[in-house]
């Protein structure tokens, strides 16, 4: 099951805390994207997550949950993506919340469905950077070193380069991609049209398109064809 992420080139990330109408959801799910990732950094609850899952399940596209708090964990997703922030000094975001989750719910965790992600958060203005105390002031070599820790020391299957809300430095993403051996490199942040999608797709394995879905769906849909 975990192998399903390997060929992904394109993912739409949908936030349960934001409105999306049925027509828009149909266009997204039928767009040819490889997967829908459900997640967000705030306002995500059991109720809004279960509602979005049920609506996405009308379509055949794989649907995975990116867990950012325990309240949002709903059974029935294809996979559960578990972020571990590489570039923070606050160990709660590396292993702390995870240890608590396993201590409390270990008996019911479907381990074969969990996919850990080594997050490298690089946009200092994003909610997620502020929430996790991410050390975003890294050059390409420093960011690539975190990627190698995730890939070569921790054997994480995904390195997620996160510029949530702004289009990042593609030289840094390229350097990260070149420096990992086994992990798949996901890139997310500021992809809003075919051009930004193609630029990012050239330097990573999988692009993730989030806010653009809500800001300009027509342009967001063009990102699929741009990378296929
Ligand atoms: C029966 C059943 C299905 C059981 C499932 C059991 C299960 C999955 C258990 C979980 C096990 C486990 C180890 C859980 C970890 C728990 C946890 C809370 C970990 C912390 C994760 C973490 C590091 C969060 C930090 C924030 C982060 C990196 C979030 C990722 C998502 C993200 C970056 C969203 C960006 O949000 P966005 O809204 O776009 O941001 P902006 O507002 O800036 O746009
Ligand atoms: O919302 P955007 O900026 O597209 O970022 C996508 C994703 O990486 C957010 O976690
Ligand atoms: Mg967002």
Short mmCIF file of C-alpha atoms and ligand atoms in Angstrom, two decimals:
data_model
loop_
_atom_site.label_atom_id
_atom_site.label_comp_id
_atom_site.label_asym_id
_atom_site.label_seq_id
_atom_site.Cartn_x
_atom_site.Cartn_y
_atom_site.Cartn_z
CA UNK A 1 0.00 0.00 0.00
CA UNK A 2 2.78 2.45 0.96
CA UNK A 3 4.34 1.83 -2.44
CA UNK A 4 1.45 3.75 -3.97
CA UNK A 5 3.21 7.08 -3.35
CA UNK A 6 6.23 6.23 -5.49
CA UNK A 7 4.92 7.13 -8.95
CA UNK A 8 3.00 10.21 -7.81
CA UNK A 9 3.87 13.36 -9.75
CA UNK A 10 0.95 15.53 -8.69
CA UNK A 11 -1.14 15.86 -5.53
CA UNK A 12 -3.91 18.29 -4.59
CA UNK A 13 -3.95 19.17 -0.87
CA UNK A 14 -7.43 20.01 0.40
CA UNK A 15 -8.05 21.72 3.71
CA UNK A 16 -11.11 20.47 5.64
CA UNK A 17 -11.33 23.92 7.24
CA UNK A 18 -12.07 25.58 3.86
CA UNK A 19 -15.26 25.50 1.80
CA UNK A 20 -15.30 23.71 -1.54
CA UNK A 21 -18.45 23.19 -3.57
CA UNK A 22 -19.41 19.93 -5.29
CA UNK A 23 -18.59 21.11 -8.81
CA UNK A 24 -15.12 22.24 -7.78
CA UNK A 25 -14.51 18.99 -5.91
CA UNK A 26 -15.56 16.95 -8.90
CA UNK A 27 -13.19 18.87 -11.18
CA UNK A 28 -10.32 18.31 -8.73
CA UNK A 29 -10.97 14.60 -8.22
CA UNK A 30 -11.45 13.95 -11.95
CA UNK A 31 -8.47 16.10 -12.99
CA UNK A 32 -5.99 13.26 -13.41
CA UNK A 33 -4.12 14.14 -10.22
CA UNK A 34 -2.45 11.16 -8.56
CA UNK A 35 -3.96 11.72 -5.11
CA UNK A 36 -5.90 13.98 -2.81
CA UNK A 37 -4.09 14.79 0.44
CA UNK A 38 -6.37 16.06 3.19
CA UNK A 39 -4.69 18.34 5.71
CA UNK A 40 -4.08 21.78 7.11
CA UNK A 41 -2.31 23.44 9.99
CA UNK A 42 -5.32 24.82 11.87
CA UNK A 43 -9.08 24.38 12.29
CA UNK A 44 -9.01 20.73 11.20
CA UNK A 45 -11.43 18.58 13.21
CA UNK A 46 -12.91 15.08 13.11
CA UNK A 47 -16.18 16.41 11.71
CA UNK A 48 -14.80 18.51 8.86
CA UNK A 49 -12.30 15.75 7.97
CA UNK A 50 -14.88 12.96 7.86
CA UNK A 51 -17.13 15.16 5.75
CA UNK A 52 -14.40 15.86 3.19
CA UNK A 53 -13.34 12.19 3.09
CA UNK A 54 -16.91 11.08 2.38
CA UNK A 55 -17.20 13.59 -0.47
CA UNK A 56 -13.86 12.62 -2.03
CA UNK A 57 -14.79 8.91 -1.79
CA UNK A 58 -17.40 9.43 -4.52
CA UNK A 59 -14.42 9.31 -6.89
CA UNK A 60 -11.73 6.70 -7.52
CA UNK A 61 -8.74 8.94 -6.80
CA UNK A 62 -6.59 7.82 -3.82
CA UNK A 63 -7.21 9.88 -0.70
CA UNK A 64 -4.64 10.21 2.11
CA UNK A 65 -4.69 12.09 5.40
CA UNK A 66 -1.80 14.26 6.55
CA UNK A 67 -2.01 14.15 10.33
CA UNK A 68 -1.29 17.43 12.07
CA UNK A 69 -3.34 16.77 15.21
CA UNK A 70 -4.98 13.71 16.73
CA UNK A 71 -8.50 15.10 16.63
CA UNK A 72 -8.51 14.87 12.83
CA UNK A 73 -7.66 11.17 12.64
CA UNK A 74 -10.55 9.46 10.84
CA UNK A 75 -10.55 5.80 9.73
CA UNK A 76 -10.96 5.03 6.03
CA UNK A 77 -8.12 6.89 4.34
CA UNK A 78 -5.80 5.00 1.99
CA UNK A 79 -2.70 6.19 3.87
CA UNK A 80 -1.79 8.37 6.86
CA UNK A 81 1.09 10.78 6.21
CA UNK A 82 2.92 11.67 9.45
CA UNK A 83 5.01 14.87 9.38
CA UNK A 84 8.25 15.03 11.38
CA UNK A 85 9.83 18.48 11.23
CA UNK A 86 13.56 18.19 10.55
CA UNK A 87 14.51 21.87 10.98
CA UNK A 88 13.16 22.70 14.41
CA UNK A 89 14.80 22.69 17.81
CA UNK A 90 11.44 21.85 19.41
CA UNK A 91 11.45 18.09 19.75
CA UNK A 92 7.66 17.98 20.15
CA UNK A 93 7.39 18.45 16.37
CA UNK A 94 10.05 15.84 15.60
CA UNK A 95 9.02 12.94 17.83
CA UNK A 96 7.14 14.39 20.86
CA UNK A 97 3.56 14.47 19.57
CA UNK A 98 4.23 11.18 17.86
CA UNK A 99 5.38 9.52 21.10
CA UNK A 100 2.23 10.70 22.85
CA UNK A 101 0.04 9.43 20.01
CA UNK A 102 1.65 6.01 20.04
CA UNK A 103 1.53 5.81 23.84
CA UNK A 104 -2.18 6.59 23.80
CA UNK A 105 -3.42 4.89 20.62
CA UNK A 106 -0.64 2.40 19.75
CA UNK A 107 -2.98 -0.60 19.96
CA UNK A 108 -5.17 0.76 17.15
CA UNK A 109 -2.55 2.20 14.80
CA UNK A 110 -2.55 0.58 11.32
CA UNK A 111 1.24 0.76 11.00
CA UNK A 112 1.29 -0.53 7.45
CA UNK A 113 -0.71 2.54 6.38
CA UNK A 114 1.57 5.15 8.02
CA UNK A 115 4.05 7.08 5.85
CA UNK A 116 6.45 9.34 7.78
CA UNK A 117 7.48 12.56 6.07
CA UNK A 118 10.68 14.47 6.88
CA UNK A 119 9.41 18.06 6.67
CA UNK A 120 11.83 20.87 5.83
CA UNK A 121 9.88 24.10 6.36
CA UNK A 122 11.39 27.07 4.56
CA UNK A 123 8.83 29.91 4.39
CA UNK A 124 9.32 31.89 7.63
CA UNK A 125 5.97 33.67 7.23
CA UNK A 126 3.86 30.52 7.03
CA UNK A 127 1.61 29.44 9.88
CA UNK A 128 3.33 26.09 9.98
CA UNK A 129 6.80 27.64 10.34
CA UNK A 130 5.66 29.81 13.21
CA UNK A 131 3.75 27.01 14.89
CA UNK A 132 6.71 24.60 14.83
CA UNK A 133 9.51 27.14 15.44
CA UNK A 134 11.14 26.07 12.19
CA UNK A 135 14.66 27.34 11.55
CA UNK A 136 14.05 28.59 8.03
CA UNK A 137 17.25 30.57 7.57
CA UNK A 138 19.04 27.84 5.65
CA UNK A 139 21.04 27.94 2.45
CA UNK A 140 20.67 25.18 -0.14
CA UNK A 141 23.47 23.15 1.36
CA UNK A 142 22.03 23.43 4.89
CA UNK A 143 18.57 22.38 3.70
CA UNK A 144 20.05 19.49 1.72
CA UNK A 145 21.87 18.34 4.85
CA UNK A 146 18.51 18.03 6.64
CA UNK A 147 17.19 16.10 3.65
CA UNK A 148 20.09 13.67 3.94
CA UNK A 149 19.46 13.20 7.65
CA UNK A 150 15.85 12.30 6.79
CA UNK A 151 16.80 10.04 3.88
CA UNK A 152 20.11 8.45 4.75
CA UNK A 153 20.09 8.40 8.57
CA UNK A 154 16.39 8.06 9.35
CA UNK A 155 15.30 6.19 6.20
CA UNK A 156 12.15 8.28 5.89
CA UNK A 157 10.35 7.50 2.62
CA UNK A 158 9.38 11.14 1.95
CA UNK A 159 11.28 14.42 2.22
CA UNK A 160 8.68 17.22 2.07
CA UNK A 161 10.07 20.65 1.12
CA UNK A 162 7.43 23.00 2.49
CA UNK A 163 7.15 26.62 1.36
CA UNK A 164 3.42 26.78 2.18
CA UNK A 165 1.97 30.04 0.81
CA UNK A 166 4.90 31.15 -1.35
CA UNK A 167 6.80 29.80 -4.34
CA UNK A 168 10.18 28.67 -3.06
CA UNK A 169 13.77 28.69 -4.21
CA UNK A 170 13.99 26.03 -6.91
CA UNK A 171 17.79 25.82 -6.64
CA UNK A 172 17.35 24.70 -3.04
CA UNK A 173 14.75 22.10 -4.04
CA UNK A 174 17.03 20.87 -6.82
CA UNK A 175 19.96 20.53 -4.42
CA UNK A 176 17.75 18.56 -2.01
CA UNK A 177 16.55 16.28 -4.80
CA UNK A 178 20.11 15.62 -5.94
CA UNK A 179 21.27 14.84 -2.42
CA UNK A 180 18.75 12.13 -1.48
CA UNK A 181 19.16 8.49 -2.45
CA UNK A 182 15.90 6.70 -1.66
CA UNK A 183 13.29 9.13 -0.35
CA UNK A 184 10.77 10.72 -2.66
CA UNK A 185 11.01 14.51 -2.63
CA UNK A 186 7.64 16.29 -2.34
CA UNK A 187 7.53 20.02 -2.97
CA UNK A 188 4.65 22.29 -1.87
CA UNK A 189 4.26 26.05 -1.81
CA UNK A 190 2.90 28.69 -4.15
CA UNK A 191 2.25 26.48 -7.18
CA UNK A 192 -0.67 28.23 -8.86
CA UNK A 193 -0.46 27.65 -12.62
CA UNK A 194 1.10 25.48 -15.31
CA UNK A 195 4.35 27.44 -15.31
CA UNK A 196 5.06 27.21 -11.59
CA UNK A 197 3.99 23.55 -11.65
CA UNK A 198 6.44 22.71 -14.44
CA UNK A 199 9.29 24.57 -12.72
CA UNK A 200 8.76 22.71 -9.45
CA UNK A 201 8.15 19.35 -11.11
CA UNK A 202 11.53 19.64 -12.86
CA UNK A 203 13.35 19.57 -9.51
CA UNK A 204 11.35 17.15 -7.34
CA UNK A 205 9.41 13.91 -7.56
CA UNK A 206 5.95 15.10 -6.53
CA UNK A 207 4.36 18.54 -6.51
CA UNK A 208 1.64 19.46 -4.02
CA UNK A 209 -0.91 22.14 -4.95
CA UNK A 210 -2.89 23.61 -2.05
CA UNK A 211 -4.14 27.19 -1.80
CA UNK A 212 -4.46 27.66 -5.58
CA UNK A 213 -7.48 25.36 -5.56
CA UNK A 214 -9.32 27.93 -3.47
CA UNK A 215 -7.83 31.04 -5.09
CA UNK A 216 -8.14 30.23 -8.81
CA UNK A 217 -9.38 26.72 -9.57
CA UNK A 218 -9.15 27.06 -13.34
CA UNK A 219 -5.43 27.80 -13.15
CA UNK A 220 -4.92 25.18 -10.44
CA UNK A 221 -6.37 22.47 -12.68
CA UNK A 222 -3.80 23.30 -15.36
CA UNK A 223 -1.04 22.20 -12.99
CA UNK A 224 -1.96 18.55 -13.55
CA UNK A 225 -1.35 18.50 -17.28
CA UNK A 226 1.82 20.56 -16.83
CA UNK A 227 3.58 17.73 -14.99
CA UNK A 228 2.19 14.66 -16.71
C1 LIG B 1 -8.02 3.72 13.28
C2 LIG B 1 -7.06 4.63 12.68
C3 LIG B 1 -7.23 5.03 11.30
C4 LIG B 1 -6.08 5.07 13.38
C5 LIG B 1 -5.08 6.00 12.85
C6 LIG B 1 -4.02 6.10 13.80
C7 LIG B 1 -3.04 7.13 13.49
C8 LIG B 1 -2.87 7.63 12.11
C9 LIG B 1 -2.33 7.57 14.49
C10 LIG B 1 -1.34 8.62 14.36
C11 LIG B 1 0.01 8.17 14.81
C12 LIG B 1 0.96 9.30 14.92
C13 LIG B 1 2.37 8.96 15.11
C14 LIG B 1 0.49 10.57 14.86
C15 LIG B 1 1.31 11.79 14.96
C16 LIG B 1 0.54 12.83 15.70
C17 LIG B 1 0.98 14.23 15.50
C18 LIG B 1 0.03 15.24 16.01
C19 LIG B 1 2.15 14.57 14.95
C20 LIG B 1 2.61 15.97 14.72
C21 LIG B 1 2.73 16.27 13.27
C22 LIG B 1 3.40 17.60 13.02
C23 LIG B 1 4.86 17.67 13.04
C24 LIG B 1 2.66 18.69 12.78
C25 LIG B 1 3.23 20.02 12.57
C26 LIG B 1 2.53 20.80 11.50
C27 LIG B 1 2.71 20.22 10.13
C28 LIG B 1 4.08 19.93 9.62
C29 LIG B 1 1.60 19.98 9.42
C30 LIG B 1 1.59 19.41 8.06
C31 LIG B 1 0.49 20.03 7.26
C32 LIG B 1 0.78 21.40 6.79
C33 LIG B 1 2.13 21.91 6.62
C34 LIG B 1 -0.20 22.15 6.48
C35 LIG B 1 -0.04 23.55 5.98
O1 LIG B 1 -1.19 24.04 6.29
P1 LIG B 1 -1.82 25.27 5.62
O2 LIG B 1 -3.19 25.39 6.16
O3 LIG B 1 -1.66 25.20 4.14
O4 LIG B 1 -0.93 26.43 6.15
P2 LIG B 1 -1.16 27.91 5.87
O5 LIG B 1 -2.19 28.33 6.85
O6 LIG B 1 0.19 28.56 6.11
O7 LIG B 1 -1.62 28.04 4.45
O1 LIG B 2 -0.93 25.98 -0.24
P1 LIG B 2 0.30 25.97 -1.05
O2 LIG B 2 1.12 27.22 -1.00
O3 LIG B 2 0.05 25.50 -2.45
O4 LIG B 2 1.24 24.82 -0.39
C1 LIG B 2 0.86 23.49 -0.52
C2 LIG B 2 1.29 22.68 0.67
O5 LIG B 2 2.66 22.42 0.66
C3 LIG B 2 0.85 23.23 1.99
O6 LIG B 2 1.13 22.31 2.99
MG1 LIG B 3 -2.93 26.23 3.16
#
